[in-house]
Coordinates of N, CA and C in Angstrom, one line a residue:
X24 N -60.7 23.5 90.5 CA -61.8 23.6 89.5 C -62.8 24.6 89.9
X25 N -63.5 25.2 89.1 CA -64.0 26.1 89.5 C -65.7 25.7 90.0
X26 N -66.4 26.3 90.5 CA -68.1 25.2 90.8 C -68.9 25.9 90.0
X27 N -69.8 24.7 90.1 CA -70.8 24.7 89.1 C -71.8 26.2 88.9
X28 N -71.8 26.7 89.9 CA -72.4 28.1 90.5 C -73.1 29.1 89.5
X29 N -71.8 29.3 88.9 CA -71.7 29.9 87.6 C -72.1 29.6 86.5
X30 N -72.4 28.2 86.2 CA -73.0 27.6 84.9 C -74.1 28.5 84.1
X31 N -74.9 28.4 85.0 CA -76.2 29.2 84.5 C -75.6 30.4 83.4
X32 N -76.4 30.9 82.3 CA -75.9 31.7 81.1 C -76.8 33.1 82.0
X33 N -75.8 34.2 82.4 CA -76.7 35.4 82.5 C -77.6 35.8 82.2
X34 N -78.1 35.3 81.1 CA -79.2 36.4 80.4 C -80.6 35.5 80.9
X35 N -80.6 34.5 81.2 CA -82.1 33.9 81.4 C -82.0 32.8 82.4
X36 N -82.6 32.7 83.9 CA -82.9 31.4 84.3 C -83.8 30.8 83.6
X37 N -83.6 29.2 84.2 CA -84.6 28.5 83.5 C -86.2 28.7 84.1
X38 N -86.3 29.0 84.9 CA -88.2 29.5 85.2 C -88.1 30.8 84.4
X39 N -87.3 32.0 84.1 CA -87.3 33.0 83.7 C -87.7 32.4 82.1
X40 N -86.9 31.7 81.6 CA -86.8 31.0 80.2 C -88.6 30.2 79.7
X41 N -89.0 29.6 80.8 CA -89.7 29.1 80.7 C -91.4 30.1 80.5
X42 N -91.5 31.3 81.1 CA -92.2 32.1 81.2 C -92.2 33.0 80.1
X43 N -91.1 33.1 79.8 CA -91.3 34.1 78.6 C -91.4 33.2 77.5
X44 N -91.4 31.9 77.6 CA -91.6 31.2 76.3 C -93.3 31.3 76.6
X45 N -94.5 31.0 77.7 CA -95.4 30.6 77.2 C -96.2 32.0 77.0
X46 N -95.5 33.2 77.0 CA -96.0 34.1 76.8 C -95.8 34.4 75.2
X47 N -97.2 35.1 74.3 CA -97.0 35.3 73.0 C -95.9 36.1 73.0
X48 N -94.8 36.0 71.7 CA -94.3 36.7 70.7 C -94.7 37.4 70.4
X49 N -93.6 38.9 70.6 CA -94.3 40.2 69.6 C -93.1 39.9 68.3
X50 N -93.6 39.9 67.4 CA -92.7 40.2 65.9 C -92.2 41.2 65.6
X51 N -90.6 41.6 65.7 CA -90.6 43.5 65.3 C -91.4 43.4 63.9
X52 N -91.7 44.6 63.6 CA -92.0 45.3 62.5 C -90.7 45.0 61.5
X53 N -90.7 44.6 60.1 CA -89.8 44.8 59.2 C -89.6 46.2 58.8
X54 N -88.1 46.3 58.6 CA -87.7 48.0 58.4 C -86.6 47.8 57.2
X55 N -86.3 48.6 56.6 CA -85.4 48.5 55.4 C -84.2 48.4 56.2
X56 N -83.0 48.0 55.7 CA -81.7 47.7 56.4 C -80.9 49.0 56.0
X57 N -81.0 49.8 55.5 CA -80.6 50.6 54.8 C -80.9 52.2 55.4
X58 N -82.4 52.3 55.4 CA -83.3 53.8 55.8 C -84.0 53.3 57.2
X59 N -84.2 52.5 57.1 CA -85.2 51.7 58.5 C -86.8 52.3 58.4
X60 N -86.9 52.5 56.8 CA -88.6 52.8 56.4 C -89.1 51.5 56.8
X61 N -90.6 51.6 57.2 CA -91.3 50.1 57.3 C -92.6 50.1 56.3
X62 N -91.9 50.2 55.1 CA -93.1 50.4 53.8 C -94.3 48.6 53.9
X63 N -94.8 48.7 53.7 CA -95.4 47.3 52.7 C -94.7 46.5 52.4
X64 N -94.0 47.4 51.0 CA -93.7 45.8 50.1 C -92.3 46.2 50.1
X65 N -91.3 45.6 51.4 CA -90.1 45.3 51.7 C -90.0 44.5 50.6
X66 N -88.5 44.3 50.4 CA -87.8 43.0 49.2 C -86.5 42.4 50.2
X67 N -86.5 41.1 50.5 CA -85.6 40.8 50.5 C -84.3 40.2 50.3
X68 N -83.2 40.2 50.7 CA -82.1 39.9 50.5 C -82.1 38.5 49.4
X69 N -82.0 38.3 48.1 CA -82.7 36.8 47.5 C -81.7 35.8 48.1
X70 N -80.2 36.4 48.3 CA -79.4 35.3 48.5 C -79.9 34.9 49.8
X71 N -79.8 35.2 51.0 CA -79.6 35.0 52.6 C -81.6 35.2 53.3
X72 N -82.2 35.9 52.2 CA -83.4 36.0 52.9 C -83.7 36.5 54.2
X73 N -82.5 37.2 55.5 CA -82.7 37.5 56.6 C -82.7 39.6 56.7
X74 N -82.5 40.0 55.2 CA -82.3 41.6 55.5 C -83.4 42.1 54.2
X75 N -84.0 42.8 54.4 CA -84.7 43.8 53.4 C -84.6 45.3 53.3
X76 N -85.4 45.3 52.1 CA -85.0 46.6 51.6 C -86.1 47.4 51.0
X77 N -86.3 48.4 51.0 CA -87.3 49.1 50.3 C -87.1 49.3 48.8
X78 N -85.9 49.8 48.8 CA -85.4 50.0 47.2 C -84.4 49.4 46.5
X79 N -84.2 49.4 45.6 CA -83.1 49.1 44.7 C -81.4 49.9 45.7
X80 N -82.3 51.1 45.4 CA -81.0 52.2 46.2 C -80.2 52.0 47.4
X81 N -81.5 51.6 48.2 CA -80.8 51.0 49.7 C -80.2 49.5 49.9
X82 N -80.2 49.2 48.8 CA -79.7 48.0 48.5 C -78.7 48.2 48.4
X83 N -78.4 48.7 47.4 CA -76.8 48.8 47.2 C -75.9 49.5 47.9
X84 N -76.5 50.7 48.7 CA -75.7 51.4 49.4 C -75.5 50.8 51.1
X85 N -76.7 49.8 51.0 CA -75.7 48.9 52.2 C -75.0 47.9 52.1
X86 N -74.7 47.2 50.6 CA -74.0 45.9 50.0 C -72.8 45.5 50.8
X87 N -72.2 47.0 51.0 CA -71.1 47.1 51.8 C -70.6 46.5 52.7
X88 N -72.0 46.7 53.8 CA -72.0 46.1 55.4 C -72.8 44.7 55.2
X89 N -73.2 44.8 54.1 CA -74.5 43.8 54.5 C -73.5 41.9 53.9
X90 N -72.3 42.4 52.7 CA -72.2 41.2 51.9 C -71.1 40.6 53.2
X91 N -70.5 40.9 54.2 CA -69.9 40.7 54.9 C -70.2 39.5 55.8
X92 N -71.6 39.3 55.7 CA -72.4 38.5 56.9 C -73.5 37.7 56.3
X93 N -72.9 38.2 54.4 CA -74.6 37.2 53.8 C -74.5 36.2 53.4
X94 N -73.0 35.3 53.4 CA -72.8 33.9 52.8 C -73.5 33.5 53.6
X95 N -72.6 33.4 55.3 CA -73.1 32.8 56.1 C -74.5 32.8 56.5
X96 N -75.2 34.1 56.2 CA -77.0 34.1 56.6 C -77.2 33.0 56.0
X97 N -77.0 33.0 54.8 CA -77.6 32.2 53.6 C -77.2 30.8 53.6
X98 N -76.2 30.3 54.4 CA -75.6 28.7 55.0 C -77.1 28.6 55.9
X99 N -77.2 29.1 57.0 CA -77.7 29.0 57.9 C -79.4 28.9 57.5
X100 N -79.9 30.1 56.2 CA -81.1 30.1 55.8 C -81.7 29.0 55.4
X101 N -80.8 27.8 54.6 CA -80.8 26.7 53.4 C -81.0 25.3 54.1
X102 N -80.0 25.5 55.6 CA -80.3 24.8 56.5 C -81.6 24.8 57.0
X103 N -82.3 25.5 57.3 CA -83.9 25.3 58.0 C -85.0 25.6 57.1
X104 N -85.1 26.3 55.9 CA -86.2 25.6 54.7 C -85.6 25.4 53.5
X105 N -86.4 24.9 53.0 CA -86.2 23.4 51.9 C -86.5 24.1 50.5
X106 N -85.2 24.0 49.8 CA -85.5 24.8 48.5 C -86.3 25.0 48.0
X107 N -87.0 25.7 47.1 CA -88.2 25.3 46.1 C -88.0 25.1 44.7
X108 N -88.8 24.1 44.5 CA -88.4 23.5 43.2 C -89.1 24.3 42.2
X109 N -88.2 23.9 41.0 CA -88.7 24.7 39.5 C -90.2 23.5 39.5
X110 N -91.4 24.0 39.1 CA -92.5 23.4 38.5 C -92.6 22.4 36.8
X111 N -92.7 21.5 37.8 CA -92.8 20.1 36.9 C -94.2 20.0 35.5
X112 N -95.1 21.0 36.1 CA -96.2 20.9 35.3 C -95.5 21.3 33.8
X113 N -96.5 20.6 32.9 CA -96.4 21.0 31.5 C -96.7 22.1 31.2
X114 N -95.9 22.9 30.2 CA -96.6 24.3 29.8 C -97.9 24.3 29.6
X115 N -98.8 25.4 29.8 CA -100.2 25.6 29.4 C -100.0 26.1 27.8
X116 N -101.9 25.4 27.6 CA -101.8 25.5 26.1 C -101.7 26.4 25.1
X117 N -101.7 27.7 25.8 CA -102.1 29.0 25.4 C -100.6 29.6 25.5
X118 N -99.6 29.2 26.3 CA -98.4 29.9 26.5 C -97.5 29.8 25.4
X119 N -96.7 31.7 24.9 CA -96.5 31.3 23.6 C -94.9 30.9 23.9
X120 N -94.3 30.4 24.6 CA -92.8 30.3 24.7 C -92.9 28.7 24.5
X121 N -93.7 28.3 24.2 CA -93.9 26.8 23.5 C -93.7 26.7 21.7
X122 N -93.8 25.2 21.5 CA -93.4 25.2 19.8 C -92.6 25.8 19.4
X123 N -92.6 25.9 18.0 CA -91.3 26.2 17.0 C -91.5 27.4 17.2
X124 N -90.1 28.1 16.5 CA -90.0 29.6 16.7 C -89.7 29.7 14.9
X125 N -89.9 30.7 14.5 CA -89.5 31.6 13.1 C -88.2 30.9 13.0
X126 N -87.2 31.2 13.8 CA -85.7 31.0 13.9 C -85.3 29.5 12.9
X127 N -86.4 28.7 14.1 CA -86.5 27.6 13.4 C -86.2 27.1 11.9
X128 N -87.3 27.9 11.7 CA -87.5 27.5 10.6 C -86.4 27.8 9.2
X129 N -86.0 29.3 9.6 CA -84.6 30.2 8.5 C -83.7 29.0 8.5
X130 N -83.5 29.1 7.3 CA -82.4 28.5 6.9 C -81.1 28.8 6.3

């Protein structure tokens, strides 16, 4: 049998593990998956939520690499936050996609 020696995972002792946990997190910068711009107002991926994009353009022209790996993002995303629900409230009074329509009425 071989000993325990080896158990430990290369990349981190546990005091090593432990130190860099109470040290703050840097967050990378979000970058397009596509150009690797870091504009403002990234969009991301609606299915999987874990890749963004600057444009429509780079969207598609990474669909390639990207649909390969986005079911599963998207298992894993669903698993750790909680859908959001469609809004229960009643339409407002003023909104016109309420009441009868013209259509209605033709006969």
């Amino acid at each position: 049998m071989a000993s325990h020696a080896h158990s430990e995972t290369p990349s981190m002792s546990g005091a090593a593990e432990a130190s860099s946990l109470s040290k703050p997190s840097t967050q990378a910068v979000p970058t397009c998956a596509q150009c690797g711009a870091s504009p403002e107002a990234l969009k991301q991926c609606t299915k999987c939520h874990s890749i963004s994009y600057c444009t429509k353009d780079c969207q598609k022209a990474h669909y390639k690499t990207h649909k390969k790996e986005c079911a599963s993002l998207a298992q894993a995303y669903v698993k750790v936050h909680e859908p959001k629900m469609a809004s229960r409230a009643p339409p407002k009074v003023g909104d016109r996609s309420t009441g009868f329509k013209k259509w209605q009425f033709d006969t």
